Amino acid sequence: MSNTEVLQWAAEADDSLARNEILTDDEIIRTVTAEDDDDDDVTLIIPNKISHSEAVAALITSLQRAEEQNFEAHEIMLLKRLRDRTFELKIERPCKRISDFLDTDYVH
């Protein structure tokens, strides 16, 4: 690198430093804290609970899609295990009300 190139590089570095604001630790903390305060208006979205039946149906659909698209065997097996485990959770869930055993759509 020639002396001219070194001087030009040094001048560019000085210009770059002049453009950048040098902050103290306290100023950095205040700046970051002020940015964090802006995030307070974020609304948390609480997801809806998905029933076991909906989960099983979604996994069955995913499994059918995976088989149609010729996914690898280990991927299909994973979906089958997830479907089976979700179904087990569905049938293991204790019923809390007598109405859970009754067909509410039955009309006399």
PDB file of C-alpha atoms in Angstrom:
ATOM      1  CA  MET A   1       0.000   0.000   0.000  1.00  0.00           C
ATOM      2  CA  SER A   2       1.488   3.352  -1.002  1.00  0.00           C
ATOM      3  CA  ASN A   3       1.667   6.396   1.247  1.00  0.00           C
ATOM      4  CA  THR A   4      -1.103   8.059  -0.761  1.00  0.00           C
ATOM      5  CA  GLU A   5      -3.382   5.056  -0.260  1.00  0.00           C
ATOM      6  CA  VAL A   6      -2.616   4.967   3.458  1.00  0.00           C
ATOM      7  CA  LEU A   7      -3.401   8.664   3.808  1.00  0.00           C
ATOM      8  CA  GLN A   8      -6.611   8.263   1.824  1.00  0.00           C
ATOM      9  CA  TRP A   9      -7.643   5.270   3.972  1.00  0.00           C
ATOM     10  CA  ALA A  10      -6.866   7.244   7.164  1.00  0.00           C
ATOM     11  CA  ALA A  11      -8.939  10.187   5.927  1.00  0.00           C
ATOM     12  CA  GLU A  12     -11.872   7.886   5.166  1.00  0.00           C
ATOM     13  CA  ALA A  13     -11.546   6.323   8.617  1.00  0.00           C
ATOM     14  CA  ASP A  14     -11.548   9.781  10.234  1.00  0.00           C
ATOM     15  CA  ASP A  15     -14.657  10.732   8.239  1.00  0.00           C
ATOM     16  CA  SER A  16     -16.339   7.517   9.317  1.00  0.00           C
ATOM     17  CA  LEU A  17     -15.552   8.192  12.982  1.00  0.00           C
ATOM     18  CA  ALA A  18     -16.803  11.752  12.667  1.00  0.00           C
ATOM     19  CA  ARG A  19     -20.135  10.504  11.312  1.00  0.00           C
ATOM     20  CA  ASN A  20     -20.583   7.945  14.097  1.00  0.00           C
ATOM     21  CA  GLU A  21     -21.680   9.262  17.449  1.00  0.00           C
ATOM     22  CA  ILE A  22     -19.536   8.035  20.312  1.00  0.00           C
ATOM     23  CA  LEU A  23     -21.717   7.273  23.326  1.00  0.00           C
ATOM     24  CA  THR A  24     -20.826   6.703  26.940  1.00  0.00           C
ATOM     25  CA  ASP A  25     -22.034   3.573  28.724  1.00  0.00           C
ATOM     26  CA  ASP A  26     -24.850   5.528  30.388  1.00  0.00           C
ATOM     27  CA  GLU A  27     -25.983   6.954  27.046  1.00  0.00           C
ATOM     28  CA  ILE A  28     -26.014   3.494  25.505  1.00  0.00           C
ATOM     29  CA  ILE A  29     -28.108   2.148  28.397  1.00  0.00           C
ATOM     30  CA  ARG A  30     -30.547   5.083  28.131  1.00  0.00           C
ATOM     31  CA  THR A  31     -30.881   4.568  24.376  1.00  0.00           C
ATOM     32  CA  VAL A  32     -31.539   0.841  24.698  1.00  0.00           C
ATOM     33  CA  THR A  33     -33.966   1.366  27.587  1.00  0.00           C
ATOM     34  CA  ALA A  34     -35.894   3.951  25.565  1.00  0.00           C
ATOM     35  CA  GLU A  35     -36.154   1.467  22.664  1.00  0.00           C
ATOM     36  CA  ASP A  36     -37.453  -1.196  25.069  1.00  0.00           C
ATOM     37  CA  ASP A  37     -40.170   1.186  26.285  1.00  0.00           C
ATOM     38  CA  ASP A  38     -41.480   1.382  22.718  1.00  0.00           C
ATOM     39  CA  ASP A  39     -42.217  -2.361  22.829  1.00  0.00           C
ATOM     40  CA  ASP A  40     -44.792  -1.938  25.624  1.00  0.00           C
ATOM     41  CA  ASP A  41     -47.622  -1.436  23.131  1.00  0.00           C
ATOM     42  CA  VAL A  42     -47.213  -4.983  21.798  1.00  0.00           C
ATOM     43  CA  THR A  43     -50.336  -7.076  22.369  1.00  0.00           C
ATOM     44  CA  LEU A  44     -49.802 -10.666  23.393  1.00  0.00           C
ATOM     45  CA  ILE A  45     -51.886 -13.129  21.434  1.00  0.00           C
ATOM     46  CA  ILE A  46     -53.001 -16.109  23.464  1.00  0.00           C
ATOM     47  CA  PRO A  47     -53.516 -19.045  21.123  1.00  0.00           C
ATOM     48  CA  ASN A  48     -56.776 -20.951  21.204  1.00  0.00           C
ATOM     49  CA  LYS A  49     -56.620 -24.406  22.715  1.00  0.00           C
ATOM     50  CA  ILE A  50     -56.769 -27.143  20.110  1.00  0.00           C
ATOM     51  CA  SER A  51     -58.886 -30.135  21.010  1.00  0.00           C
ATOM     52  CA  HIS A  52     -57.526 -33.661  20.777  1.00  0.00           C
ATOM     53  CA  SER A  53     -59.992 -34.385  17.966  1.00  0.00           C
ATOM     54  CA  GLU A  54     -58.784 -31.395  15.951  1.00  0.00           C
ATOM     55  CA  ALA A  55     -55.164 -32.400  16.512  1.00  0.00           C
ATOM     56  CA  VAL A  56     -55.814 -35.983  15.395  1.00  0.00           C
ATOM     57  CA  ALA A  57     -57.649 -34.740  12.293  1.00  0.00           C
ATOM     58  CA  ALA A  58     -54.792 -32.378  11.434  1.00  0.00           C
ATOM     59  CA  LEU A  59     -52.221 -35.144  11.855  1.00  0.00           C
ATOM     60  CA  ILE A  60     -54.259 -37.523   9.685  1.00  0.00           C
ATOM     61  CA  THR A  61     -54.408 -34.863   6.966  1.00  0.00           C
ATOM     62  CA  SER A  62     -50.658 -34.243   7.306  1.00  0.00           C
ATOM     63  CA  LEU A  63     -49.976 -37.955   7.105  1.00  0.00           C
ATOM     64  CA  GLN A  64     -52.079 -38.313   3.948  1.00  0.00           C
ATOM     65  CA  ARG A  65     -50.257 -35.370   2.370  1.00  0.00           C
ATOM     66  CA  ALA A  66     -46.860 -36.809   3.304  1.00  0.00           C
ATOM     67  CA  GLU A  67     -47.755 -40.163   1.764  1.00  0.00           C
ATOM     68  CA  GLU A  68     -49.049 -38.503  -1.432  1.00  0.00           C
ATOM     69  CA  GLN A  69     -45.847 -36.491  -1.749  1.00  0.00           C
ATOM     70  CA  ASN A  70     -43.660 -39.554  -1.125  1.00  0.00           C
ATOM     71  CA  PHE A  71     -41.978 -38.209   1.994  1.00  0.00           C
ATOM     72  CA  GLU A  72     -39.183 -40.287   3.442  1.00  0.00           C
ATOM     73  CA  ALA A  73     -40.180 -43.255   5.595  1.00  0.00           C
ATOM     74  CA  HIS A  74     -38.826 -41.786   8.835  1.00  0.00           C
ATOM     75  CA  GLU A  75     -40.890 -38.620   8.304  1.00  0.00           C
ATOM     76  CA  ILE A  76     -44.065 -40.636   7.729  1.00  0.00           C
ATOM     77  CA  MET A  77     -43.328 -42.781  10.785  1.00  0.00           C
ATOM     78  CA  LEU A  78     -42.928 -39.639  12.896  1.00  0.00           C
ATOM     79  CA  LEU A  79     -46.323 -38.366  11.771  1.00  0.00           C
ATOM     80  CA  LYS A  80     -47.881 -41.761  12.542  1.00  0.00           C
ATOM     81  CA  ARG A  81     -46.365 -41.753  16.025  1.00  0.00           C
ATOM     82  CA  LEU A  82     -47.628 -38.225  16.656  1.00  0.00           C
ATOM     83  CA  ARG A  83     -51.100 -39.169  15.405  1.00  0.00           C
ATOM     84  CA  ASP A  84     -51.208 -42.313  17.553  1.00  0.00           C
ATOM     85  CA  ARG A  85     -49.953 -40.495  20.659  1.00  0.00           C
ATOM     86  CA  THR A  86     -52.492 -37.710  20.193  1.00  0.00           C
ATOM     87  CA  PHE A  87     -55.258 -40.274  19.776  1.00  0.00           C
ATOM     88  CA  GLU A  88     -54.117 -42.008  22.987  1.00  0.00           C
ATOM     89  CA  LEU A  89     -54.302 -38.693  24.832  1.00  0.00           C
ATOM     90  CA  LYS A  90     -57.788 -38.192  23.442  1.00  0.00           C
ATOM     91  CA  ILE A  91     -59.112 -41.502  24.748  1.00  0.00           C
ATOM     92  CA  GLU A  92     -57.255 -41.218  28.067  1.00  0.00           C
ATOM     93  CA  ARG A  93     -58.779 -37.835  28.839  1.00  0.00           C
ATOM     94  CA  PRO A  94     -61.192 -38.251  31.731  1.00  0.00           C
ATOM     95  CA  CYS A  95     -64.746 -37.139  31.131  1.00  0.00           C
ATOM     96  CA  LYS A  96     -65.800 -34.602  33.721  1.00  0.00           C
ATOM     97  CA  ARG A  97     -69.543 -34.442  33.058  1.00  0.00           C
ATOM     98  CA  ILE A  98     -72.280 -36.946  32.384  1.00  0.00           C
ATOM     99  CA  SER A  99     -73.126 -34.953  29.244  1.00  0.00           C
ATOM    100  CA  ASP A 100     -69.764 -36.044  27.819  1.00  0.00           C
ATOM    101  CA  PHE A 101     -71.251 -39.527  27.492  1.00  0.00           C
ATOM    102  CA  LEU A 102     -74.569 -38.447  26.019  1.00  0.00           C
ATOM    103  CA  ASP A 103     -75.346 -37.691  22.408  1.00  0.00           C
ATOM    104  CA  THR A 104     -76.563 -34.096  22.637  1.00  0.00           C
ATOM    105  CA  ASP A 105     -77.649 -34.079  18.974  1.00  0.00           C
ATOM    106  CA  TYR A 106     -80.296 -36.741  19.632  1.00  0.00           C
ATOM    107  CA  VAL A 107     -83.854 -35.450  19.082  1.00  0.00           C
ATOM    108  CA  HIS A 108     -86.872 -37.277  20.581  1.00  0.00           C
TER     109      HIS A 108
END
